[in-house]
JSON list of C-alpha atoms in Angstrom, two decimals:
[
{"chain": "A", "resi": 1308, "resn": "UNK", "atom": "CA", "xyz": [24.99, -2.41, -10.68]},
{"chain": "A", "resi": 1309, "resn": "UNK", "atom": "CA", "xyz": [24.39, -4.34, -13.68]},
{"chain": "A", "resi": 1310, "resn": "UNK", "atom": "CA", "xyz": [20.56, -3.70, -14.42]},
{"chain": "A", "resi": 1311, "resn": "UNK", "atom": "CA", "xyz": [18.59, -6.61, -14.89]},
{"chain": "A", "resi": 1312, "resn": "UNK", "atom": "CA", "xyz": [20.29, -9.77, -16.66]},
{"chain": "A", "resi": 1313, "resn": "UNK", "atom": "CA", "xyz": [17.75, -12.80, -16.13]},
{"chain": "A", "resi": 1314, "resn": "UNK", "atom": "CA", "xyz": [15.50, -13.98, -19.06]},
{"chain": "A", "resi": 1315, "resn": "UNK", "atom": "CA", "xyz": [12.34, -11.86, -19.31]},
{"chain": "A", "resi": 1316, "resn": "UNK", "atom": "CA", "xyz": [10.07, -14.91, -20.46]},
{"chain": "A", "resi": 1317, "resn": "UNK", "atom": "CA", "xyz": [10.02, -16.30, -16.85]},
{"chain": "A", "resi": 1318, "resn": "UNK", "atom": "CA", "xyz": [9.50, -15.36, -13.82]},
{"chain": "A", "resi": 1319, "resn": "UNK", "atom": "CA", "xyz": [12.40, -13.54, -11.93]},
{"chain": "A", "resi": 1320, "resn": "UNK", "atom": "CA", "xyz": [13.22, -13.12, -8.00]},
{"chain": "A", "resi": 1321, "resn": "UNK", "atom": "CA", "xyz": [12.17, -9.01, -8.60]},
{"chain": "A", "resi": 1322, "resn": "UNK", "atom": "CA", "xyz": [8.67, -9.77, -10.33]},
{"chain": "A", "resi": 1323, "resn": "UNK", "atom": "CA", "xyz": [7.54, -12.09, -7.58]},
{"chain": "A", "resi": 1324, "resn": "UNK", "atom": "CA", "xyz": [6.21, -9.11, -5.36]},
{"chain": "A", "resi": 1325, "resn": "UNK", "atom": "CA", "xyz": [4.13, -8.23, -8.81]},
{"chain": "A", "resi": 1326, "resn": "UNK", "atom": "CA", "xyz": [3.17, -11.97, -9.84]},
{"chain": "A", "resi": 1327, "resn": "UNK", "atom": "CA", "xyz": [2.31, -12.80, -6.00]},
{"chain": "A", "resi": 1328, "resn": "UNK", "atom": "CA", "xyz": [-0.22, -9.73, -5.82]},
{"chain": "A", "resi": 1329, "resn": "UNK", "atom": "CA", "xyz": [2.27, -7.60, -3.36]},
{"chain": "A", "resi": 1330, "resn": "UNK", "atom": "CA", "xyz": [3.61, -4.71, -5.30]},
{"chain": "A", "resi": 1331, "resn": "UNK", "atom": "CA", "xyz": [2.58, -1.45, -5.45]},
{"chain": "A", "resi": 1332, "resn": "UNK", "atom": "CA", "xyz": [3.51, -1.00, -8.97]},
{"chain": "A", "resi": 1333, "resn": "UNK", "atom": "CA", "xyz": [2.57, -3.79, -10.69]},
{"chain": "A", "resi": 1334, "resn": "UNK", "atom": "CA", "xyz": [0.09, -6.13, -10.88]},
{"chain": "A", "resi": 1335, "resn": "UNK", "atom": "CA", "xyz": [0.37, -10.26, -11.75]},
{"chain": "A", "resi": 1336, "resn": "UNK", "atom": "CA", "xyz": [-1.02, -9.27, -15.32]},
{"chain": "A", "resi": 1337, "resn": "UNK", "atom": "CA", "xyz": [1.83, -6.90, -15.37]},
{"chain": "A", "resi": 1338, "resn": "UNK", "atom": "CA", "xyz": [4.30, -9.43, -14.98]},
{"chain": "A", "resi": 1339, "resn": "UNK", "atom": "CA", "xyz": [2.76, -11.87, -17.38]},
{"chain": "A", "resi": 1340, "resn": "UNK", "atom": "CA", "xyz": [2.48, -9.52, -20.22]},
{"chain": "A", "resi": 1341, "resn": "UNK", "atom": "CA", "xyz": [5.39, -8.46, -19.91]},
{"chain": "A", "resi": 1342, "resn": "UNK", "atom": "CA", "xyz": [6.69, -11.64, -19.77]},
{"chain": "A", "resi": 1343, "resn": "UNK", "atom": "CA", "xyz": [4.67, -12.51, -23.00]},
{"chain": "A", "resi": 1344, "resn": "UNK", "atom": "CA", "xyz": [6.44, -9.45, -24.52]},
{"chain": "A", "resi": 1345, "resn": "UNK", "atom": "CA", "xyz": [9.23, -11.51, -24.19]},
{"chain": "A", "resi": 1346, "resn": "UNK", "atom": "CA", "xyz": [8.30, -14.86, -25.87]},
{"chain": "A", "resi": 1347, "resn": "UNK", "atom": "CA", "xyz": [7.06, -12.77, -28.86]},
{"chain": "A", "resi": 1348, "resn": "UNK", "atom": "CA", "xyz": [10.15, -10.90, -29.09]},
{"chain": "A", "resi": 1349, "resn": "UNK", "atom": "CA", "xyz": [9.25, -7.46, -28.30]},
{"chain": "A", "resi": 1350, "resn": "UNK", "atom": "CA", "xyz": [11.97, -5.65, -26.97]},
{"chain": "A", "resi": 1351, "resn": "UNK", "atom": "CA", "xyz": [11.91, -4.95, -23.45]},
{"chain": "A", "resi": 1352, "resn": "UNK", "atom": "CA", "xyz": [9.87, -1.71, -21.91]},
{"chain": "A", "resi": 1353, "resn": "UNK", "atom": "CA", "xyz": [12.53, 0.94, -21.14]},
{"chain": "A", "resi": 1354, "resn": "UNK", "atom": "CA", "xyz": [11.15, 1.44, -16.75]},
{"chain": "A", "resi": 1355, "resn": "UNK", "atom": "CA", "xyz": [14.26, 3.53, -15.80]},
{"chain": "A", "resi": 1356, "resn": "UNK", "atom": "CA", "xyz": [13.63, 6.57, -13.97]},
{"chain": "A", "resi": 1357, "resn": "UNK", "atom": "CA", "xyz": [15.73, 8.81, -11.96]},
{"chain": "A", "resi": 1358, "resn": "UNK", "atom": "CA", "xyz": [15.08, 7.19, -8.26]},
{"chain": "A", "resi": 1359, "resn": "UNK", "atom": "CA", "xyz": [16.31, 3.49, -10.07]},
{"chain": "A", "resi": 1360, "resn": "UNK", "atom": "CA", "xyz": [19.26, 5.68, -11.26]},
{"chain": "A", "resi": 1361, "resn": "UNK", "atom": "CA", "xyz": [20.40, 7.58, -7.67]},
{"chain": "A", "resi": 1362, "resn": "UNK", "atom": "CA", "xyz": [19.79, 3.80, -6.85]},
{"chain": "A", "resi": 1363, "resn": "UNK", "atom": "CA", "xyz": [22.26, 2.39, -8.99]},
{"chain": "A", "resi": 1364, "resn": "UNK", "atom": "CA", "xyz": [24.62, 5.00, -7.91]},
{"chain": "A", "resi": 1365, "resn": "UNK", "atom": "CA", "xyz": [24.10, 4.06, -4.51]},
{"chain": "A", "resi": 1366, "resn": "UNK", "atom": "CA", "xyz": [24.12, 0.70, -4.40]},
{"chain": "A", "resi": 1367, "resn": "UNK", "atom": "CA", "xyz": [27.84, -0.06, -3.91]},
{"chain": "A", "resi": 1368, "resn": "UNK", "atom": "CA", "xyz": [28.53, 2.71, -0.74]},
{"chain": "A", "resi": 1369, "resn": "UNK", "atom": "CA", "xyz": [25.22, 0.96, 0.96]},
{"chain": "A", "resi": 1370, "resn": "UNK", "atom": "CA", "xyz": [26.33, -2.62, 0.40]},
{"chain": "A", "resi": 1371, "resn": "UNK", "atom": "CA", "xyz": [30.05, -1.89, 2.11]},
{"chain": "A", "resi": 1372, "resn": "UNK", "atom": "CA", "xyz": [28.63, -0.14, 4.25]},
{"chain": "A", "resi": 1373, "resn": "UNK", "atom": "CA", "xyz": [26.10, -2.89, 5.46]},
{"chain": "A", "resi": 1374, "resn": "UNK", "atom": "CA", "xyz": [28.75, -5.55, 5.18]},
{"chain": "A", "resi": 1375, "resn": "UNK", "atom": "CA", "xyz": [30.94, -3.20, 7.62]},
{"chain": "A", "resi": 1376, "resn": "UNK", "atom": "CA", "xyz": [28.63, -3.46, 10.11]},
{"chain": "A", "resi": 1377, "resn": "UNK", "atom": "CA", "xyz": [27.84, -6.73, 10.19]},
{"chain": "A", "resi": 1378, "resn": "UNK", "atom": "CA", "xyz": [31.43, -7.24, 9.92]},
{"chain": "A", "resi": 1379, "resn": "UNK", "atom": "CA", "xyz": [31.49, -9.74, 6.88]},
{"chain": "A", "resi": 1380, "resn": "UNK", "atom": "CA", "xyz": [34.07, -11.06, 4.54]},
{"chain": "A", "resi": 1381, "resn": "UNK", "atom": "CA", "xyz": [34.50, -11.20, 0.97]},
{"chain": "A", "resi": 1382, "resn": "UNK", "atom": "CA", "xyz": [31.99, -8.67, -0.44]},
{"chain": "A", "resi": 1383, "resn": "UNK", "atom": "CA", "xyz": [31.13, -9.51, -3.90]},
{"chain": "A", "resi": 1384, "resn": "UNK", "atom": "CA", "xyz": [29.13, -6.67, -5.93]},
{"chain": "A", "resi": 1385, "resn": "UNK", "atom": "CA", "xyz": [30.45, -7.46, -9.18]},
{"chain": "A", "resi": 1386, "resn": "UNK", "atom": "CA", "xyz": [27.42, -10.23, -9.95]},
{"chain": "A", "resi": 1387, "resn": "UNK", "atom": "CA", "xyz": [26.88, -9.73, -13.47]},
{"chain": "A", "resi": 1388, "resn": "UNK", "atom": "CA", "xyz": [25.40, -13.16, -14.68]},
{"chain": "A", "resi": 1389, "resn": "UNK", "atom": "CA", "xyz": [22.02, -14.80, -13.38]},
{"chain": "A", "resi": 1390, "resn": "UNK", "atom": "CA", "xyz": [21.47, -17.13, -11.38]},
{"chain": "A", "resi": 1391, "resn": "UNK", "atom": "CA", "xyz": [19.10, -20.00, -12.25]},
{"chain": "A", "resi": 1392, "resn": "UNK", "atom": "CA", "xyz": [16.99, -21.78, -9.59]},
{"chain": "A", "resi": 1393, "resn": "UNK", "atom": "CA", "xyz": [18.03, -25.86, -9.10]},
{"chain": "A", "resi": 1394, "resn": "UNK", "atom": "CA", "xyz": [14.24, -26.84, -9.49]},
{"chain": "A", "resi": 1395, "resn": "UNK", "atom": "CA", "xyz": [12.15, -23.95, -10.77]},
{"chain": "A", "resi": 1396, "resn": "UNK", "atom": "CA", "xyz": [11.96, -21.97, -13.84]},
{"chain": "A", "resi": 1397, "resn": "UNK", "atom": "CA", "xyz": [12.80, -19.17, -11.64]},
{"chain": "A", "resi": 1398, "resn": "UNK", "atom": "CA", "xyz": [15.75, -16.91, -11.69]},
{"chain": "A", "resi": 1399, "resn": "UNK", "atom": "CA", "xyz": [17.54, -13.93, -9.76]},
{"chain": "A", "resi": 1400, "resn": "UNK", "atom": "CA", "xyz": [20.13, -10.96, -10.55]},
{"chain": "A", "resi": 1401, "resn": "UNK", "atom": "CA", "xyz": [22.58, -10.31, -6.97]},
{"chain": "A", "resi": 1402, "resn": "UNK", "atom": "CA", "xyz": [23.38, -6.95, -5.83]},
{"chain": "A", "resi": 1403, "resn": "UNK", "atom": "CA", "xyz": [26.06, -8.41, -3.88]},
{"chain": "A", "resi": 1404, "resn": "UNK", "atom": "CA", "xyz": [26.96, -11.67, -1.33]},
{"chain": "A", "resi": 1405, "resn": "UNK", "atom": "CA", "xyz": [29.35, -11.90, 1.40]},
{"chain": "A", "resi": 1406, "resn": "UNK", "atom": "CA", "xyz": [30.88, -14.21, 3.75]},
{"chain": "A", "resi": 1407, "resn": "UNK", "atom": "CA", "xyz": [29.37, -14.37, 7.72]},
{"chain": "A", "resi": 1408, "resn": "UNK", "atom": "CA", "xyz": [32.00, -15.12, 10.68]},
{"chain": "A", "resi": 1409, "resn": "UNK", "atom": "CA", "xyz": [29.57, -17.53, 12.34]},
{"chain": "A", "resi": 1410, "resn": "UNK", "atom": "CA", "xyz": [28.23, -14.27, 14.42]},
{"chain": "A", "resi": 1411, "resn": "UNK", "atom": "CA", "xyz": [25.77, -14.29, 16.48]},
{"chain": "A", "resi": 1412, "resn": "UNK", "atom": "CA", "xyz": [23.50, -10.99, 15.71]},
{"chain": "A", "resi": 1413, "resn": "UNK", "atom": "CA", "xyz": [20.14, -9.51, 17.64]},
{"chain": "A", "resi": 1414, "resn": "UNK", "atom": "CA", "xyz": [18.74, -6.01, 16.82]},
{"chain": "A", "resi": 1415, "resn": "UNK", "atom": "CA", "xyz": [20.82, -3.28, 17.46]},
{"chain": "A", "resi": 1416, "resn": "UNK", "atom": "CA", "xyz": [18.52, -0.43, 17.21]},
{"chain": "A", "resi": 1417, "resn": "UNK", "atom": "CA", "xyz": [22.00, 2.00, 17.48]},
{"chain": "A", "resi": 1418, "resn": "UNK", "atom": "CA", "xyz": [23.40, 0.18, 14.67]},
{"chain": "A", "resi": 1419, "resn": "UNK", "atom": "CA", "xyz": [20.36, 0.39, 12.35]},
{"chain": "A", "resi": 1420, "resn": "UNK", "atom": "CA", "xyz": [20.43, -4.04, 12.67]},
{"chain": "A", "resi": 1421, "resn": "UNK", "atom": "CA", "xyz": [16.95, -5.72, 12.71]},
{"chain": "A", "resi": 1422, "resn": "UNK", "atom": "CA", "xyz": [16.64, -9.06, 12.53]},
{"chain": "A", "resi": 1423, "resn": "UNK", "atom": "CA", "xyz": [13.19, -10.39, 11.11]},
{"chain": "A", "resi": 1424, "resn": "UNK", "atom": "CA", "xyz": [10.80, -12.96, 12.40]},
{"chain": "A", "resi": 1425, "resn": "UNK", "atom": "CA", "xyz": [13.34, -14.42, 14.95]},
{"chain": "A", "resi": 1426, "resn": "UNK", "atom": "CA", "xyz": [15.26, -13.22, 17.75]},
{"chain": "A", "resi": 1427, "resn": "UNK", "atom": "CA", "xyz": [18.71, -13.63, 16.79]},
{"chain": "A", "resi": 1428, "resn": "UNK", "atom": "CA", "xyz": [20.45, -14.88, 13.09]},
{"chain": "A", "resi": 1429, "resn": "UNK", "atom": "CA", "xyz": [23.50, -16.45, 12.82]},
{"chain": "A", "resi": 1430, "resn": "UNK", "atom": "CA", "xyz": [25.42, -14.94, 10.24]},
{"chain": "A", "resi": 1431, "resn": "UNK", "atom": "CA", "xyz": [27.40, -18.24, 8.54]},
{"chain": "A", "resi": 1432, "resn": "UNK", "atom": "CA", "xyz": [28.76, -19.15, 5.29]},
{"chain": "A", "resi": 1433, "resn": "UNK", "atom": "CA", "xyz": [27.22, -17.02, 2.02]},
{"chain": "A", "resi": 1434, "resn": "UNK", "atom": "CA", "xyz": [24.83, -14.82, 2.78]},
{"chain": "A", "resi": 1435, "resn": "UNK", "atom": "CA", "xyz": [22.64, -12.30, -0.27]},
{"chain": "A", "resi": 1436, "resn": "UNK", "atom": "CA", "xyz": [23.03, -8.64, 0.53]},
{"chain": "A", "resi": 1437, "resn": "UNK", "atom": "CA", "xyz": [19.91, -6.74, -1.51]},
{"chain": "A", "resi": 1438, "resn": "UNK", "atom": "CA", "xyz": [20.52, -2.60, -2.17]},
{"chain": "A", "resi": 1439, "resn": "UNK", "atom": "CA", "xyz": [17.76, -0.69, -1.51]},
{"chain": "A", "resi": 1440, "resn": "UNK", "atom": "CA", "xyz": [17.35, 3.12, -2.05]},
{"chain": "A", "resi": 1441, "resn": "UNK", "atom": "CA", "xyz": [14.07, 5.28, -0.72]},
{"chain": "A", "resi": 1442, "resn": "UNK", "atom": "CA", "xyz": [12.40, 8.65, -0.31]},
{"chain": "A", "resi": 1443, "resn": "UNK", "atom": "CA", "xyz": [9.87, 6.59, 2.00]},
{"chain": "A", "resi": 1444, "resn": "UNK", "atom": "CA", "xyz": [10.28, 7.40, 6.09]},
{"chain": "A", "resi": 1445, "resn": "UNK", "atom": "CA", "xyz": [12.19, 5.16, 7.77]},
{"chain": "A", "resi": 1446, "resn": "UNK", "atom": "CA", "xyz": [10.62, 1.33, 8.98]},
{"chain": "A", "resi": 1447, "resn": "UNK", "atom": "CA", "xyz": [11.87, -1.25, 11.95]},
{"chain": "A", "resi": 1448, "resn": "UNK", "atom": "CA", "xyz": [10.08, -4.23, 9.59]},
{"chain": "A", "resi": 1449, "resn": "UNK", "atom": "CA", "xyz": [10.11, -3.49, 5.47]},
{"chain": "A", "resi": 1450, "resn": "UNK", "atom": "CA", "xyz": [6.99, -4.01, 3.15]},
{"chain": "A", "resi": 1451, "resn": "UNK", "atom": "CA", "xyz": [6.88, -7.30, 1.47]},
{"chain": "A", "resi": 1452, "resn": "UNK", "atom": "CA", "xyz": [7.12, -5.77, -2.18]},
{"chain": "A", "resi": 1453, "resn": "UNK", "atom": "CA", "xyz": [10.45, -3.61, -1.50]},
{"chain": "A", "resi": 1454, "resn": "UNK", "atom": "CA", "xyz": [12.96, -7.01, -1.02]},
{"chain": "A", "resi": 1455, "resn": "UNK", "atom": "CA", "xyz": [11.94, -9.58, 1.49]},
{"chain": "A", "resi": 1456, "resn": "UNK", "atom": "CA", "xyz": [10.05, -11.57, -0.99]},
{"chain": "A", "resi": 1457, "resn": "UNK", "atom": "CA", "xyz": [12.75, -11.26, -3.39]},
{"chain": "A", "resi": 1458, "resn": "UNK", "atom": "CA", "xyz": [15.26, -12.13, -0.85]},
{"chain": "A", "resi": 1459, "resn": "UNK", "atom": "CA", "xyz": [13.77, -15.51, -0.32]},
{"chain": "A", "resi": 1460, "resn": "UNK", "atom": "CA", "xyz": [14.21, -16.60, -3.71]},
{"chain": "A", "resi": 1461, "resn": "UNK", "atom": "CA", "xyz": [17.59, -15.44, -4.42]},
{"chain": "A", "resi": 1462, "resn": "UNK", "atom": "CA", "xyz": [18.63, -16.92, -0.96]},
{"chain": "A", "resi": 1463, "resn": "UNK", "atom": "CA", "xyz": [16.91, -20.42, -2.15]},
{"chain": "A", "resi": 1464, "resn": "UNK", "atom": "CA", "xyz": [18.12, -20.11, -5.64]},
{"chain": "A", "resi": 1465, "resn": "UNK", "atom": "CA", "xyz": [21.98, -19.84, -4.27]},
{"chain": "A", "resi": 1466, "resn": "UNK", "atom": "CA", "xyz": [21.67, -21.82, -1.08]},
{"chain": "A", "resi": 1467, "resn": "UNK", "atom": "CA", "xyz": [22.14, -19.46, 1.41]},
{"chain": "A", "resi": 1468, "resn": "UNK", "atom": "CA", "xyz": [21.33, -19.52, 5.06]},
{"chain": "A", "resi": 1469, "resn": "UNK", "atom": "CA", "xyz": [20.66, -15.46, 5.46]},
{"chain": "A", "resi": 1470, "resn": "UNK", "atom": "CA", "xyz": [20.08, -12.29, 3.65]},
{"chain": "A", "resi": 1471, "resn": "UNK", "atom": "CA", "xyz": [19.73, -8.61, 4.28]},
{"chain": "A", "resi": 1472, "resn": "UNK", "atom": "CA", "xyz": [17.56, -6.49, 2.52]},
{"chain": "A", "resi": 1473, "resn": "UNK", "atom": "CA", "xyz": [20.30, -3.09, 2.68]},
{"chain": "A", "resi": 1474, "resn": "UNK", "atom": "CA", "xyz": [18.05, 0.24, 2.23]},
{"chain": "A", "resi": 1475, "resn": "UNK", "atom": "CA", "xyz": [19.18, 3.57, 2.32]},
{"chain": "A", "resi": 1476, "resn": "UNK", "atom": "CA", "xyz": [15.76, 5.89, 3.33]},
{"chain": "A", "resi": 1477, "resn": "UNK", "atom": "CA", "xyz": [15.80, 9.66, 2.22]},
{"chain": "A", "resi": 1478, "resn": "UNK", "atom": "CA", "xyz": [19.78, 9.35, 1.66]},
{"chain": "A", "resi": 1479, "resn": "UNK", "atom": "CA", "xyz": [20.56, 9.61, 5.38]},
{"chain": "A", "resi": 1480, "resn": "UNK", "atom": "CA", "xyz": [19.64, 6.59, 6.81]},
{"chain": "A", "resi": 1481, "resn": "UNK", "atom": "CA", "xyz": [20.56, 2.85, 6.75]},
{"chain": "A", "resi": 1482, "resn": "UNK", "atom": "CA", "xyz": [18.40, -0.55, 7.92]},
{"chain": "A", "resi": 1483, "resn": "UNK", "atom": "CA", "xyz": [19.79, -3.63, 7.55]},
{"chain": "A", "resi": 1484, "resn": "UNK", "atom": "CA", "xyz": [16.55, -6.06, 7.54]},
{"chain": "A", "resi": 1485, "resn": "UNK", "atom": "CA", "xyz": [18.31, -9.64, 8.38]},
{"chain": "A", "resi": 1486, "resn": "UNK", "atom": "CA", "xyz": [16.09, -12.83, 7.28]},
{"chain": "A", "resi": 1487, "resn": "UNK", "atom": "CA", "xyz": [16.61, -16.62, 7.72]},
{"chain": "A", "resi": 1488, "resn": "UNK", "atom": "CA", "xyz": [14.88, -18.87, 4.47]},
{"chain": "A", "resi": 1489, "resn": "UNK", "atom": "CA", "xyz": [11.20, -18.69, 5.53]},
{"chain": "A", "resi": 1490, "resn": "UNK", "atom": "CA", "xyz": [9.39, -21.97, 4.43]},
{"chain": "A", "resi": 1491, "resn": "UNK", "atom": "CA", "xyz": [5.74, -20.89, 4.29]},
{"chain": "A", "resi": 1492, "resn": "UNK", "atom": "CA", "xyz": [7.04, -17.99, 2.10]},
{"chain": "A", "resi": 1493, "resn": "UNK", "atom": "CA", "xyz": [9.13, -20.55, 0.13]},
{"chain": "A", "resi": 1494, "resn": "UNK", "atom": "CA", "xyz": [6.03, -22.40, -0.31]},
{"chain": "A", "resi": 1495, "resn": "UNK", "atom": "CA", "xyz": [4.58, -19.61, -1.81]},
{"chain": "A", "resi": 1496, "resn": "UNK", "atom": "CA", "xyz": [6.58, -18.06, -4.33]},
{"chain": "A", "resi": 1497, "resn": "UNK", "atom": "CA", "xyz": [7.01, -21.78, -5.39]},
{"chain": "A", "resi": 1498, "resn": "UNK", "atom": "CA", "xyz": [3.32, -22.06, -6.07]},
{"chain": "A", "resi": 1499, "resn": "UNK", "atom": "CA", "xyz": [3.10, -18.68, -7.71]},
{"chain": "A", "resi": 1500, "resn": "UNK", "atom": "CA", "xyz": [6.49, -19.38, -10.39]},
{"chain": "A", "resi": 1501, "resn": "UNK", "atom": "CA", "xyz": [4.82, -22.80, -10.78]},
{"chain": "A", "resi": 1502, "resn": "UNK", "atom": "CA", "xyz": [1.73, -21.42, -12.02]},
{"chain": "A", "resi": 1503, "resn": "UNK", "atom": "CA", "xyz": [3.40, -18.43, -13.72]},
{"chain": "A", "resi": 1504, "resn": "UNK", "atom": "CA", "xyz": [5.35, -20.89, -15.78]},
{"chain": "A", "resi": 1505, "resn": "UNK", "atom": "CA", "xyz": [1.76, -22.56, -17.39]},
{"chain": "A", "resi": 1506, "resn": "UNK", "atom": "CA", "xyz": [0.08, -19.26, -18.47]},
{"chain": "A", "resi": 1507, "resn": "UNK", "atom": "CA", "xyz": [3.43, -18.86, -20.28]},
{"chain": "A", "resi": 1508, "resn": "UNK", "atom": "CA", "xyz": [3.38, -22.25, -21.36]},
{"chain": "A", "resi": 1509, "resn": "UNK", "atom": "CA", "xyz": [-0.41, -21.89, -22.31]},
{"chain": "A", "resi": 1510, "resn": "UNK", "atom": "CA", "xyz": [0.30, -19.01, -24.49]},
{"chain": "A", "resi": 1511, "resn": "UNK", "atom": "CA", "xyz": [3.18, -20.75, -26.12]},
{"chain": "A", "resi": 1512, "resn": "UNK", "atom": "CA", "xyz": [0.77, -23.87, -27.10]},
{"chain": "A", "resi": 1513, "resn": "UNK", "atom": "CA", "xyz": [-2.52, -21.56, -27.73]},
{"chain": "A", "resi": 1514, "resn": "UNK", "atom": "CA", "xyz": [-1.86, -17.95, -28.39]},
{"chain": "A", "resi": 1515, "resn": "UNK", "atom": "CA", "xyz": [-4.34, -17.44, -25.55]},
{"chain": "A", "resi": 1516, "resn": "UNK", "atom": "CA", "xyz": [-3.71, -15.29, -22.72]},
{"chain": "A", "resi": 1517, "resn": "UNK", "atom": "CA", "xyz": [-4.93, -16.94, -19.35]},
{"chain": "A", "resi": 1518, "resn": "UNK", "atom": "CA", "xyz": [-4.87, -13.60, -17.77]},
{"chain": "A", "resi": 1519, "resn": "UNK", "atom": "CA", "xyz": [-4.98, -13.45, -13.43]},
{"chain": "A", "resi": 1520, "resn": "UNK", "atom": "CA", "xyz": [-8.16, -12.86, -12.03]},
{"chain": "A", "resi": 1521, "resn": "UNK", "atom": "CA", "xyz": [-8.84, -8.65, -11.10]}
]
């Protein structure tokens, strides 16, 4: 784990769950002060805790062992650059990708496999493996805020053609969440970056904060 290396002064793959209005942490005025923060040169708030910590230390056991079961090639946890999307000012951090074998995968309940929103995923070509670490009970389907949103983008902003959201709940047990690109959710976080980007452009030109509505 590298901690967080994309720009602060636009939107990122793990705001969107705070700029769309999902997270439980942080709201879209959150994001965009923070973000403002940024184009005025503060330095960035220290948010580290000890949970993001046992996460960090975590990360790497739960992404081999996710990529063991879905029997992948060429795990690669040692991201330590961003990665800008092609079309929008939009950018992600990667825990770690991997290579499928063109397998065919349902939900294996036994296996701690769930695939999301479709029946079966064909695991081909790159894929984005997301570490996640909590003292929440365990779910079949995770919340939007804790790495399906964020999936999306950093599966659009690298072209690939699956993800899994990797989380470790109360240190004993692992779901691997599998997810295709979803357009409508595409859609969305484009339309949220997009206007994201001109209240940071606004404040740029004006000074003026065009804050989100409560």
């Amino acid at each position: 784990m590298v901690g967080k290396v994309t720009r602060d002064d636009q939107a990122s793959a793990s705001q969107l769950p705070a700029i769309m209005g999902l997270s439980k942490y942080a709201s879209p005025n959150d994001a965009l002060l923070a973000a403002i923060n940024a184009i005025k040169g503060l330095p960035r708030e220290d948010i580290q805790n000890e949970s993001m910590a046992w996460g960090n230390t975590f990360e790497p056991a739960i992404l081999k062992e996710a990529a063991m079961r879905l029997g992948l090639d060429n795990l690669d946890i040692s991201h330590d650059q961003p990665y800008q999307h092609p079309h929008l000012p939009l950018a992600c951090s990667l825990d770690g990708t991997a290579h499928g074998r063109g397998l065919r995968v349902v939900t294996d309940e036994e296996r701690g496999i769930y695939v999301i929103g479709q029946d079966e995923i064909i695991l081909d070509g790159i894929g984005v493996l997301e570490a996640k670490l909590t003292a929440s009970d365990v779910e079949d389907s995770p919340p939007l805020w804790r790495g399906p949103v964020q999936l999306q983008a950093q599966m659009d902003i690298i072209g690939a053609k699956w993800g899994a959201v990797c989380t470790l709940f109360r240190g004993v047990s692992l779901r691997i969440y599998l997810f295709a690109p979803h357009a409508g959710t595409l859609e969305a976080i484009s339309a949220a970056v997009i206007d994201f980007a001109e209240r940071l452009d606004a404040f740029r030109e004006t000074g003026a904060i065009d804050y989100y509505p409560p």
